[in-house]
Short mmCIF file of C-alpha atoms in Angstrom, two decimals:
data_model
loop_
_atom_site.label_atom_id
_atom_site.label_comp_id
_atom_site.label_asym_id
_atom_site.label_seq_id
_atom_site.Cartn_x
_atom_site.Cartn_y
_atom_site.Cartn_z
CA UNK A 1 -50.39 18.74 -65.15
CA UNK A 2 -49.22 17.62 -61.46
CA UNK A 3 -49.26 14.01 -62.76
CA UNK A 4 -47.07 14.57 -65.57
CA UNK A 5 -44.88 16.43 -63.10
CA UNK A 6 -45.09 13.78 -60.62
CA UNK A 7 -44.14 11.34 -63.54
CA UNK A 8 -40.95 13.32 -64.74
CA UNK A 9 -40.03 13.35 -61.16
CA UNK A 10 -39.82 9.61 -60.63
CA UNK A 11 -38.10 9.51 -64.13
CA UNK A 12 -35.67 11.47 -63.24
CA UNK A 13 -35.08 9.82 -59.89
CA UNK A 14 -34.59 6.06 -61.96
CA UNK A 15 -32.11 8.40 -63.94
CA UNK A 16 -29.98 8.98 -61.02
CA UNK A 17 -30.25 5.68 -59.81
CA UNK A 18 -29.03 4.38 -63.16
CA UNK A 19 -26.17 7.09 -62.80
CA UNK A 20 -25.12 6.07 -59.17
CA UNK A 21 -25.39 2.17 -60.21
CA UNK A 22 -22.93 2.79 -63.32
CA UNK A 23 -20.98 4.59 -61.32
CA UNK A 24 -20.27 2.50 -58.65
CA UNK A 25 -20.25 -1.14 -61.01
CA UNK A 26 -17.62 0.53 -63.84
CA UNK A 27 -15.37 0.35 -61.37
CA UNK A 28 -15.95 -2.77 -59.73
CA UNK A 29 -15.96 -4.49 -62.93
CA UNK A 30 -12.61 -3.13 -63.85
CA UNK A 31 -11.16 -4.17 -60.39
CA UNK A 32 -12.92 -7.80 -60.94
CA UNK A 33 -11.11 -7.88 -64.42
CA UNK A 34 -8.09 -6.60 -62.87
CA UNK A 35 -7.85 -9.55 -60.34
CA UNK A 36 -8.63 -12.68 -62.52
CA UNK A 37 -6.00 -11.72 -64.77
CA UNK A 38 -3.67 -11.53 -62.06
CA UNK A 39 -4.74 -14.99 -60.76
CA UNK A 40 -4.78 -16.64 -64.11
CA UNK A 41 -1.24 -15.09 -65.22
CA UNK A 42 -2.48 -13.24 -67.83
CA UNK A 43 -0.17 -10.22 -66.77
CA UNK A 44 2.42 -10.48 -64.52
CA UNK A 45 1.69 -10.08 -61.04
CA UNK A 46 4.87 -9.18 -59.40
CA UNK A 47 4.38 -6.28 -61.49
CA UNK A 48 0.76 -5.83 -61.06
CA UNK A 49 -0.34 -7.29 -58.39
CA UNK A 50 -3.72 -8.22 -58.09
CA UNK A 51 -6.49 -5.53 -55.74
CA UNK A 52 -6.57 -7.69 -53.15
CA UNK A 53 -2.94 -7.47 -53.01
CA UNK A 54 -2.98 -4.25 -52.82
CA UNK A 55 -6.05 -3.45 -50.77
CA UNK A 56 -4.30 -6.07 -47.79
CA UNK A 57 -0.82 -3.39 -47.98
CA UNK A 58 -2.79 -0.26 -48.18
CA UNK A 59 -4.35 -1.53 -45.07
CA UNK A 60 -1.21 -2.61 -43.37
CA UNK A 61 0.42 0.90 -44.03
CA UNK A 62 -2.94 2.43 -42.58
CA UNK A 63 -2.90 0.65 -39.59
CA UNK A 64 0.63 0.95 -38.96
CA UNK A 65 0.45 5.12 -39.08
CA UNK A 66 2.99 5.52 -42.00
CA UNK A 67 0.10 6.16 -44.83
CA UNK A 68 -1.21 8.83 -42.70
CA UNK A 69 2.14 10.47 -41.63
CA UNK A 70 2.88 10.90 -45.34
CA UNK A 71 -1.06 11.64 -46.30
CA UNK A 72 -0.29 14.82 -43.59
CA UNK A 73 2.40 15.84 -45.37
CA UNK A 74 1.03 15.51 -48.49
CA UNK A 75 -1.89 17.48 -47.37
CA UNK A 76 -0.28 20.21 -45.18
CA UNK A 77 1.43 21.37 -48.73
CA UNK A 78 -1.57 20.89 -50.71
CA UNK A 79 -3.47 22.81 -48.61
CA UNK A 80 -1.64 25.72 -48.14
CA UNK A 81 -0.87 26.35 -51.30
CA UNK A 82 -4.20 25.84 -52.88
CA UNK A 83 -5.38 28.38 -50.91
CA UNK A 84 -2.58 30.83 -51.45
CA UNK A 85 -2.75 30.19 -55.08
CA UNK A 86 -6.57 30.47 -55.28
CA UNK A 87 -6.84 33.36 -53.67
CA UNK A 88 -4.54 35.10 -55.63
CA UNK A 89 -5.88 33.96 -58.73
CA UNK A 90 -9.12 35.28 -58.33
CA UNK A 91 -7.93 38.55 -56.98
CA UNK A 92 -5.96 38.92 -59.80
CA UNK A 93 -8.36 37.69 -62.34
CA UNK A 94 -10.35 39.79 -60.79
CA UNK A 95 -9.09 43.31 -61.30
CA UNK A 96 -7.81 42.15 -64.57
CA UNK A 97 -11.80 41.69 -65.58
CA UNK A 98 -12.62 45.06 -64.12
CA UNK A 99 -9.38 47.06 -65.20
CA UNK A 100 -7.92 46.81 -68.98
CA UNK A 101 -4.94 48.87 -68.04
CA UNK A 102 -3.97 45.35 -65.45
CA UNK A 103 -4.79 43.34 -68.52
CA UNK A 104 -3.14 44.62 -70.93
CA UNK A 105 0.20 45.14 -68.26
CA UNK A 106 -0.93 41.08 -67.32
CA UNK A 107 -1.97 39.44 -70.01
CA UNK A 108 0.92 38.86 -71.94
CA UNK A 109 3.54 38.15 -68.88
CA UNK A 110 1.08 35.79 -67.78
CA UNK A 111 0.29 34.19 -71.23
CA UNK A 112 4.00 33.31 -71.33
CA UNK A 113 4.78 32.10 -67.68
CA UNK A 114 1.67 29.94 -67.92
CA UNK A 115 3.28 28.00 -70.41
CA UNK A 116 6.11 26.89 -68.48
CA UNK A 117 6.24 23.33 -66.79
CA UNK A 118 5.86 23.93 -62.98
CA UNK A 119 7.73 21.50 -62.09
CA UNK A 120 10.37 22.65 -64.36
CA UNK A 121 10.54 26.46 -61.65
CA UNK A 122 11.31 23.42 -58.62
CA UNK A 123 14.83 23.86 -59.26
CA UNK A 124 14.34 27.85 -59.03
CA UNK A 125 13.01 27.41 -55.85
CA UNK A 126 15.17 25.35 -54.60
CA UNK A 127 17.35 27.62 -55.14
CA UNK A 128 16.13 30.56 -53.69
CA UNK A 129 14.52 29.04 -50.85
CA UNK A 130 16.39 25.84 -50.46
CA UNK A 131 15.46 22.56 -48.89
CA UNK A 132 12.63 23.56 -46.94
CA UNK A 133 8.96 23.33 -47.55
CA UNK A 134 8.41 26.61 -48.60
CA UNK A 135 9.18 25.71 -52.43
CA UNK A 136 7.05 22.60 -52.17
CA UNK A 137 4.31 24.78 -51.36
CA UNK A 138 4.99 27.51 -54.19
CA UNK A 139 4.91 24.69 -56.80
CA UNK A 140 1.35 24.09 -56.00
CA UNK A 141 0.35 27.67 -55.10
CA UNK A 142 1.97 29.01 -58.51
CA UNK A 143 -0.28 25.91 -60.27
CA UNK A 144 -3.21 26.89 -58.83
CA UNK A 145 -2.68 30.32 -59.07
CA UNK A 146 -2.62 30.74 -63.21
CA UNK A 147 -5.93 28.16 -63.55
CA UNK A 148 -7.65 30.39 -61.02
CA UNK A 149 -6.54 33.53 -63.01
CA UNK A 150 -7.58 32.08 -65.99
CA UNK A 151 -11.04 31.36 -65.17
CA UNK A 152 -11.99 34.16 -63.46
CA UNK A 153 -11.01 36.66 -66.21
CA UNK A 154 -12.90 34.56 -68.23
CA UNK A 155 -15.77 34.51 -66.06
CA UNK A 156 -16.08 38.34 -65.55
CA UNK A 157 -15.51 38.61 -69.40
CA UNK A 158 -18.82 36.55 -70.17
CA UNK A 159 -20.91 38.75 -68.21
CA UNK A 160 -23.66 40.47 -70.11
CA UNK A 161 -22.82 43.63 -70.70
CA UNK A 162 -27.14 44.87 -69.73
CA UNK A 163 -26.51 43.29 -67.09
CA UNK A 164 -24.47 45.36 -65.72
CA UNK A 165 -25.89 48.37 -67.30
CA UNK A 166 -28.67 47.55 -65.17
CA UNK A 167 -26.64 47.32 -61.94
CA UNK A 168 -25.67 50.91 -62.34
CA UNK A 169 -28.85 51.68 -63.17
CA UNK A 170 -29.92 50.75 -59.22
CA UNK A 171 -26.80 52.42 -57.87
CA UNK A 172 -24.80 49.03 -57.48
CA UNK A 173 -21.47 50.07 -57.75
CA UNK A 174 -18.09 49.35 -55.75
CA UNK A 175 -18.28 46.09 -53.27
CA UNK A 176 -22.46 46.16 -53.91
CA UNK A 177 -21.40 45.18 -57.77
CA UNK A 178 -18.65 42.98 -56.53
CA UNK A 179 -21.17 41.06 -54.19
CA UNK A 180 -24.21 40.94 -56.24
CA UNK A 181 -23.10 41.11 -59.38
CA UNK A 182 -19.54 40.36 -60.63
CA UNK A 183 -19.20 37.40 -57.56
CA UNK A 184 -22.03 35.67 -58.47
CA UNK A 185 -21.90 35.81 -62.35
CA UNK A 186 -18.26 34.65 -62.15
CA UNK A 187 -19.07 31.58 -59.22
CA UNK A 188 -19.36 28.86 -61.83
CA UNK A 189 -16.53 29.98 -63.81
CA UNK A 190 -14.33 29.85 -60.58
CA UNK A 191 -15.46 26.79 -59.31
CA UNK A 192 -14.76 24.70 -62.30
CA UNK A 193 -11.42 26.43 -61.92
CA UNK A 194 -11.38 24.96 -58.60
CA UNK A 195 -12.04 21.56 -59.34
CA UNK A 196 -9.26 21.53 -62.27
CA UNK A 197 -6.63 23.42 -59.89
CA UNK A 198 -7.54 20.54 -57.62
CA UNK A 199 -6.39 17.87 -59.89
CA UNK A 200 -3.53 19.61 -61.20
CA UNK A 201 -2.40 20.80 -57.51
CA UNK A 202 -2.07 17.51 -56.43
CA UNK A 203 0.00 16.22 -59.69
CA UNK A 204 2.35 18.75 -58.97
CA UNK A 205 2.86 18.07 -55.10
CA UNK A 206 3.49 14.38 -55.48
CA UNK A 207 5.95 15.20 -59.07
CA UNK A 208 7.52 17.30 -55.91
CA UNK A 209 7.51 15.28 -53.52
CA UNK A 210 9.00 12.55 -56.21
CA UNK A 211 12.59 14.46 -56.05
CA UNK A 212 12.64 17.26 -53.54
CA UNK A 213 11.29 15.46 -50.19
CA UNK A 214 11.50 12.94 -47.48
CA UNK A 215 7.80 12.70 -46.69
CA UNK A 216 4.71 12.52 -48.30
CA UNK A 217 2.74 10.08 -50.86
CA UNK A 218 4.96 11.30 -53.84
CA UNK A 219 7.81 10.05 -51.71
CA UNK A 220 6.26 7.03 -50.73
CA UNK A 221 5.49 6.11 -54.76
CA UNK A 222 8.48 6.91 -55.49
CA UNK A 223 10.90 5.32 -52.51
CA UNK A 224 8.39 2.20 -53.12
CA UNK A 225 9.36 1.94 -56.78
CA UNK A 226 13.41 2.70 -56.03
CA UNK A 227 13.01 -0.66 -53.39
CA UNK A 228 10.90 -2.21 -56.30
CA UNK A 229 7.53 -2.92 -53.84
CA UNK A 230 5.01 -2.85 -56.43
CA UNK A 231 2.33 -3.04 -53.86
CA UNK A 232 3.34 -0.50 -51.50
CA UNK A 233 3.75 1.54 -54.85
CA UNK A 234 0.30 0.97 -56.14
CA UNK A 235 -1.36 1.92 -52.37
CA UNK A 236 0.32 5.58 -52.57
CA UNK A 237 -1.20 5.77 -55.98
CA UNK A 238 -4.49 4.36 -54.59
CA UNK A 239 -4.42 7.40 -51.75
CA UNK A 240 -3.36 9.99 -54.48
CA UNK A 241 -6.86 8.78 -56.29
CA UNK A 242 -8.85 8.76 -53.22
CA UNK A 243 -7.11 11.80 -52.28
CA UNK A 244 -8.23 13.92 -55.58
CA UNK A 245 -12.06 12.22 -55.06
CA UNK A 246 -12.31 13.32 -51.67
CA UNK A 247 -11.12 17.28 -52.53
CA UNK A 248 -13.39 17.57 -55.60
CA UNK A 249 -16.60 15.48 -53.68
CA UNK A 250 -15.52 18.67 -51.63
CA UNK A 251 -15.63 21.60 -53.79
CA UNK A 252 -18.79 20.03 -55.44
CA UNK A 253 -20.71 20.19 -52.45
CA UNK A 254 -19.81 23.47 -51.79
CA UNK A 255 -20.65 24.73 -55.02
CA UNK A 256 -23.96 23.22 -54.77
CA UNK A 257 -24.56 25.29 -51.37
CA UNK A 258 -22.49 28.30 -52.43
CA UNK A 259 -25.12 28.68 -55.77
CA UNK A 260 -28.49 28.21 -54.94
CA UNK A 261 -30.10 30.01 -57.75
CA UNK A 262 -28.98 27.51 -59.91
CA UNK A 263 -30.92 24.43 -58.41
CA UNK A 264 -33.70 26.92 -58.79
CA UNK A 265 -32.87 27.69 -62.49
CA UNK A 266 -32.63 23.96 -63.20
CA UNK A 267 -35.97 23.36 -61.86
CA UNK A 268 -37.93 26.20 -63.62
CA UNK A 269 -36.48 24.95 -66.59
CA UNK A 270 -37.84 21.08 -65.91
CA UNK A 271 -41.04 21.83 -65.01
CA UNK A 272 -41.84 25.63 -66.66
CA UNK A 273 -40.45 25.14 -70.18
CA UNK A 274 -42.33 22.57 -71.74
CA UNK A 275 -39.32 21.96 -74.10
CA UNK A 276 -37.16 20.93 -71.50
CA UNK A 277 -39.73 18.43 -69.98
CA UNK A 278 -40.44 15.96 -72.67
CA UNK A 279 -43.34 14.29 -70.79
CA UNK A 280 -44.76 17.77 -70.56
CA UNK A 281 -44.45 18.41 -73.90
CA UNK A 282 -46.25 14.95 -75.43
CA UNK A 283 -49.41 15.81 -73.28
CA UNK A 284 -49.48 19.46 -74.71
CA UNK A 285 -49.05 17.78 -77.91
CA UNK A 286 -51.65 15.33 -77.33
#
């Protein structure tokens, strides 16, 4: 039995080398394509310019501080408002899991402002608030907000209902159901909410910054296009990629330490159930 273990263990291992080698030579590949056909005029590379190209300007704007004084920008917004809008999203999503009168008063109000563009309210903001960051920072919160709602409503709604029949069964009601109950059933559910608020936060802060700012990588795209610099264009789009790797690498990691009983779950499946452990299951067979 251990030797059959110890054999799906280094099979699994060459899996995730495989993984990290495709994932790391996709890439490279496509940059490598990208480059000869800029060097053998195969696309037009005052239009595209080749990596290299771009890599040398990205690097120039680095070292000369104006990258990072619009990456802080950029940031300051993002952050703020991701966490204003996730926190209200789950608060709200919250009680309307646990109370149907806030659901049914919710739902539908929410059903129809979800719909509408978010950049489309900018103006509305602009409006109220005016030229200031304050509306920069509502576009994303408002974003994040409804995808955070969304998914944890959802994620209280999946709950077993035994399960927590059985939590009031041992007396766990109020915060005790909220912590060890509702919180942790609804944890995956809200961090894949995270990861696509992520995404979509940072969309809307550089569509923002595109019309509404001075400052920021969605100004610097979109200044860098108005001049026609293709490659300072294509290094603001290169941070806003690194940008959204570096915030979901983020909430990945924390989701692996925020749910531990999953790892645990994942395991006891590989190595317990004989149908999820092929090798396993050809010795039994055998």
């Amino acid at each position: 039995m251990s030797t059959n273990i110890e054999a799906s263990l280094r099979q699994e291992r060459r899996r995730r080398w495989r993984d990290l080698l495709l994932a790391v030579f996709t890439p490279i590949m496509l940059l490598v394509a990208w480059q000869a056909a800029a060097w053998t005029d195969v696309i037009d590379a005052q239009l595209y310019p080749p990596p290299s190209a771009v890599l040398a300007r990205w690097a120039q704007l680095v070292r000369s501080g104006e990258l990072l004084e619009h990456l802080k920008a950029t940031m300051g917004r993002l952050s703020i408002g991701y966490f204003l809008g996730a926190l209200g999203g789950v608060v709200v999503g919250s009680a309307m899991g646990c109370r149907r009168s806030v659901a049914a008063a919710l739902g539908p109000l929410f059903s129809a402002l979800y719909a509408l563009p978010k950049v489309a309210v900018l103006p509305l903001l602009l409006l109220i608030f005016g030229l200031t960051e304050t509306p920069k920072i509502l576009a994303v919160a408002i974003t994040v907000f409804f995808v955070l709602q969304i998914n944890t409503l959802a994620g209280i709604r999946q709950i077993d209902p035994r399960t927590l029949e059985a939590a009031r069964a041992y007396r766990a009601t109020g915060w005790r159901s909220v912590r060890f109950v509702l919180l942790p059933a609804c944890l995956p559910a809200i961090f894949t909410g995270l990861r696509v608020a992520a995404g979509l936060g940072i969309a809307v802060v550089i569509a923002v910054e595109f019309v509404a700012s001075n400052s920021g990588v969605g100004y610097l795209i979109w200044n860098s296009w108005q001049l026609f610099q293709p490659e300072r264009m294509y290094a603001g789009l290169l941070t806003a990629a690194l940008l959204g790797a570096c915030i979901t690498g983020v909430i990945a990691a924390v989701e692996f330490l925020a749910m531990p009983w999953r790892r645990a779950q994942g395991l006891s499946r590989k190595f317990v159930n004989p149908r999820a452990n092929p090798v396993i299951d050809q010795d039994q067979r055998k």
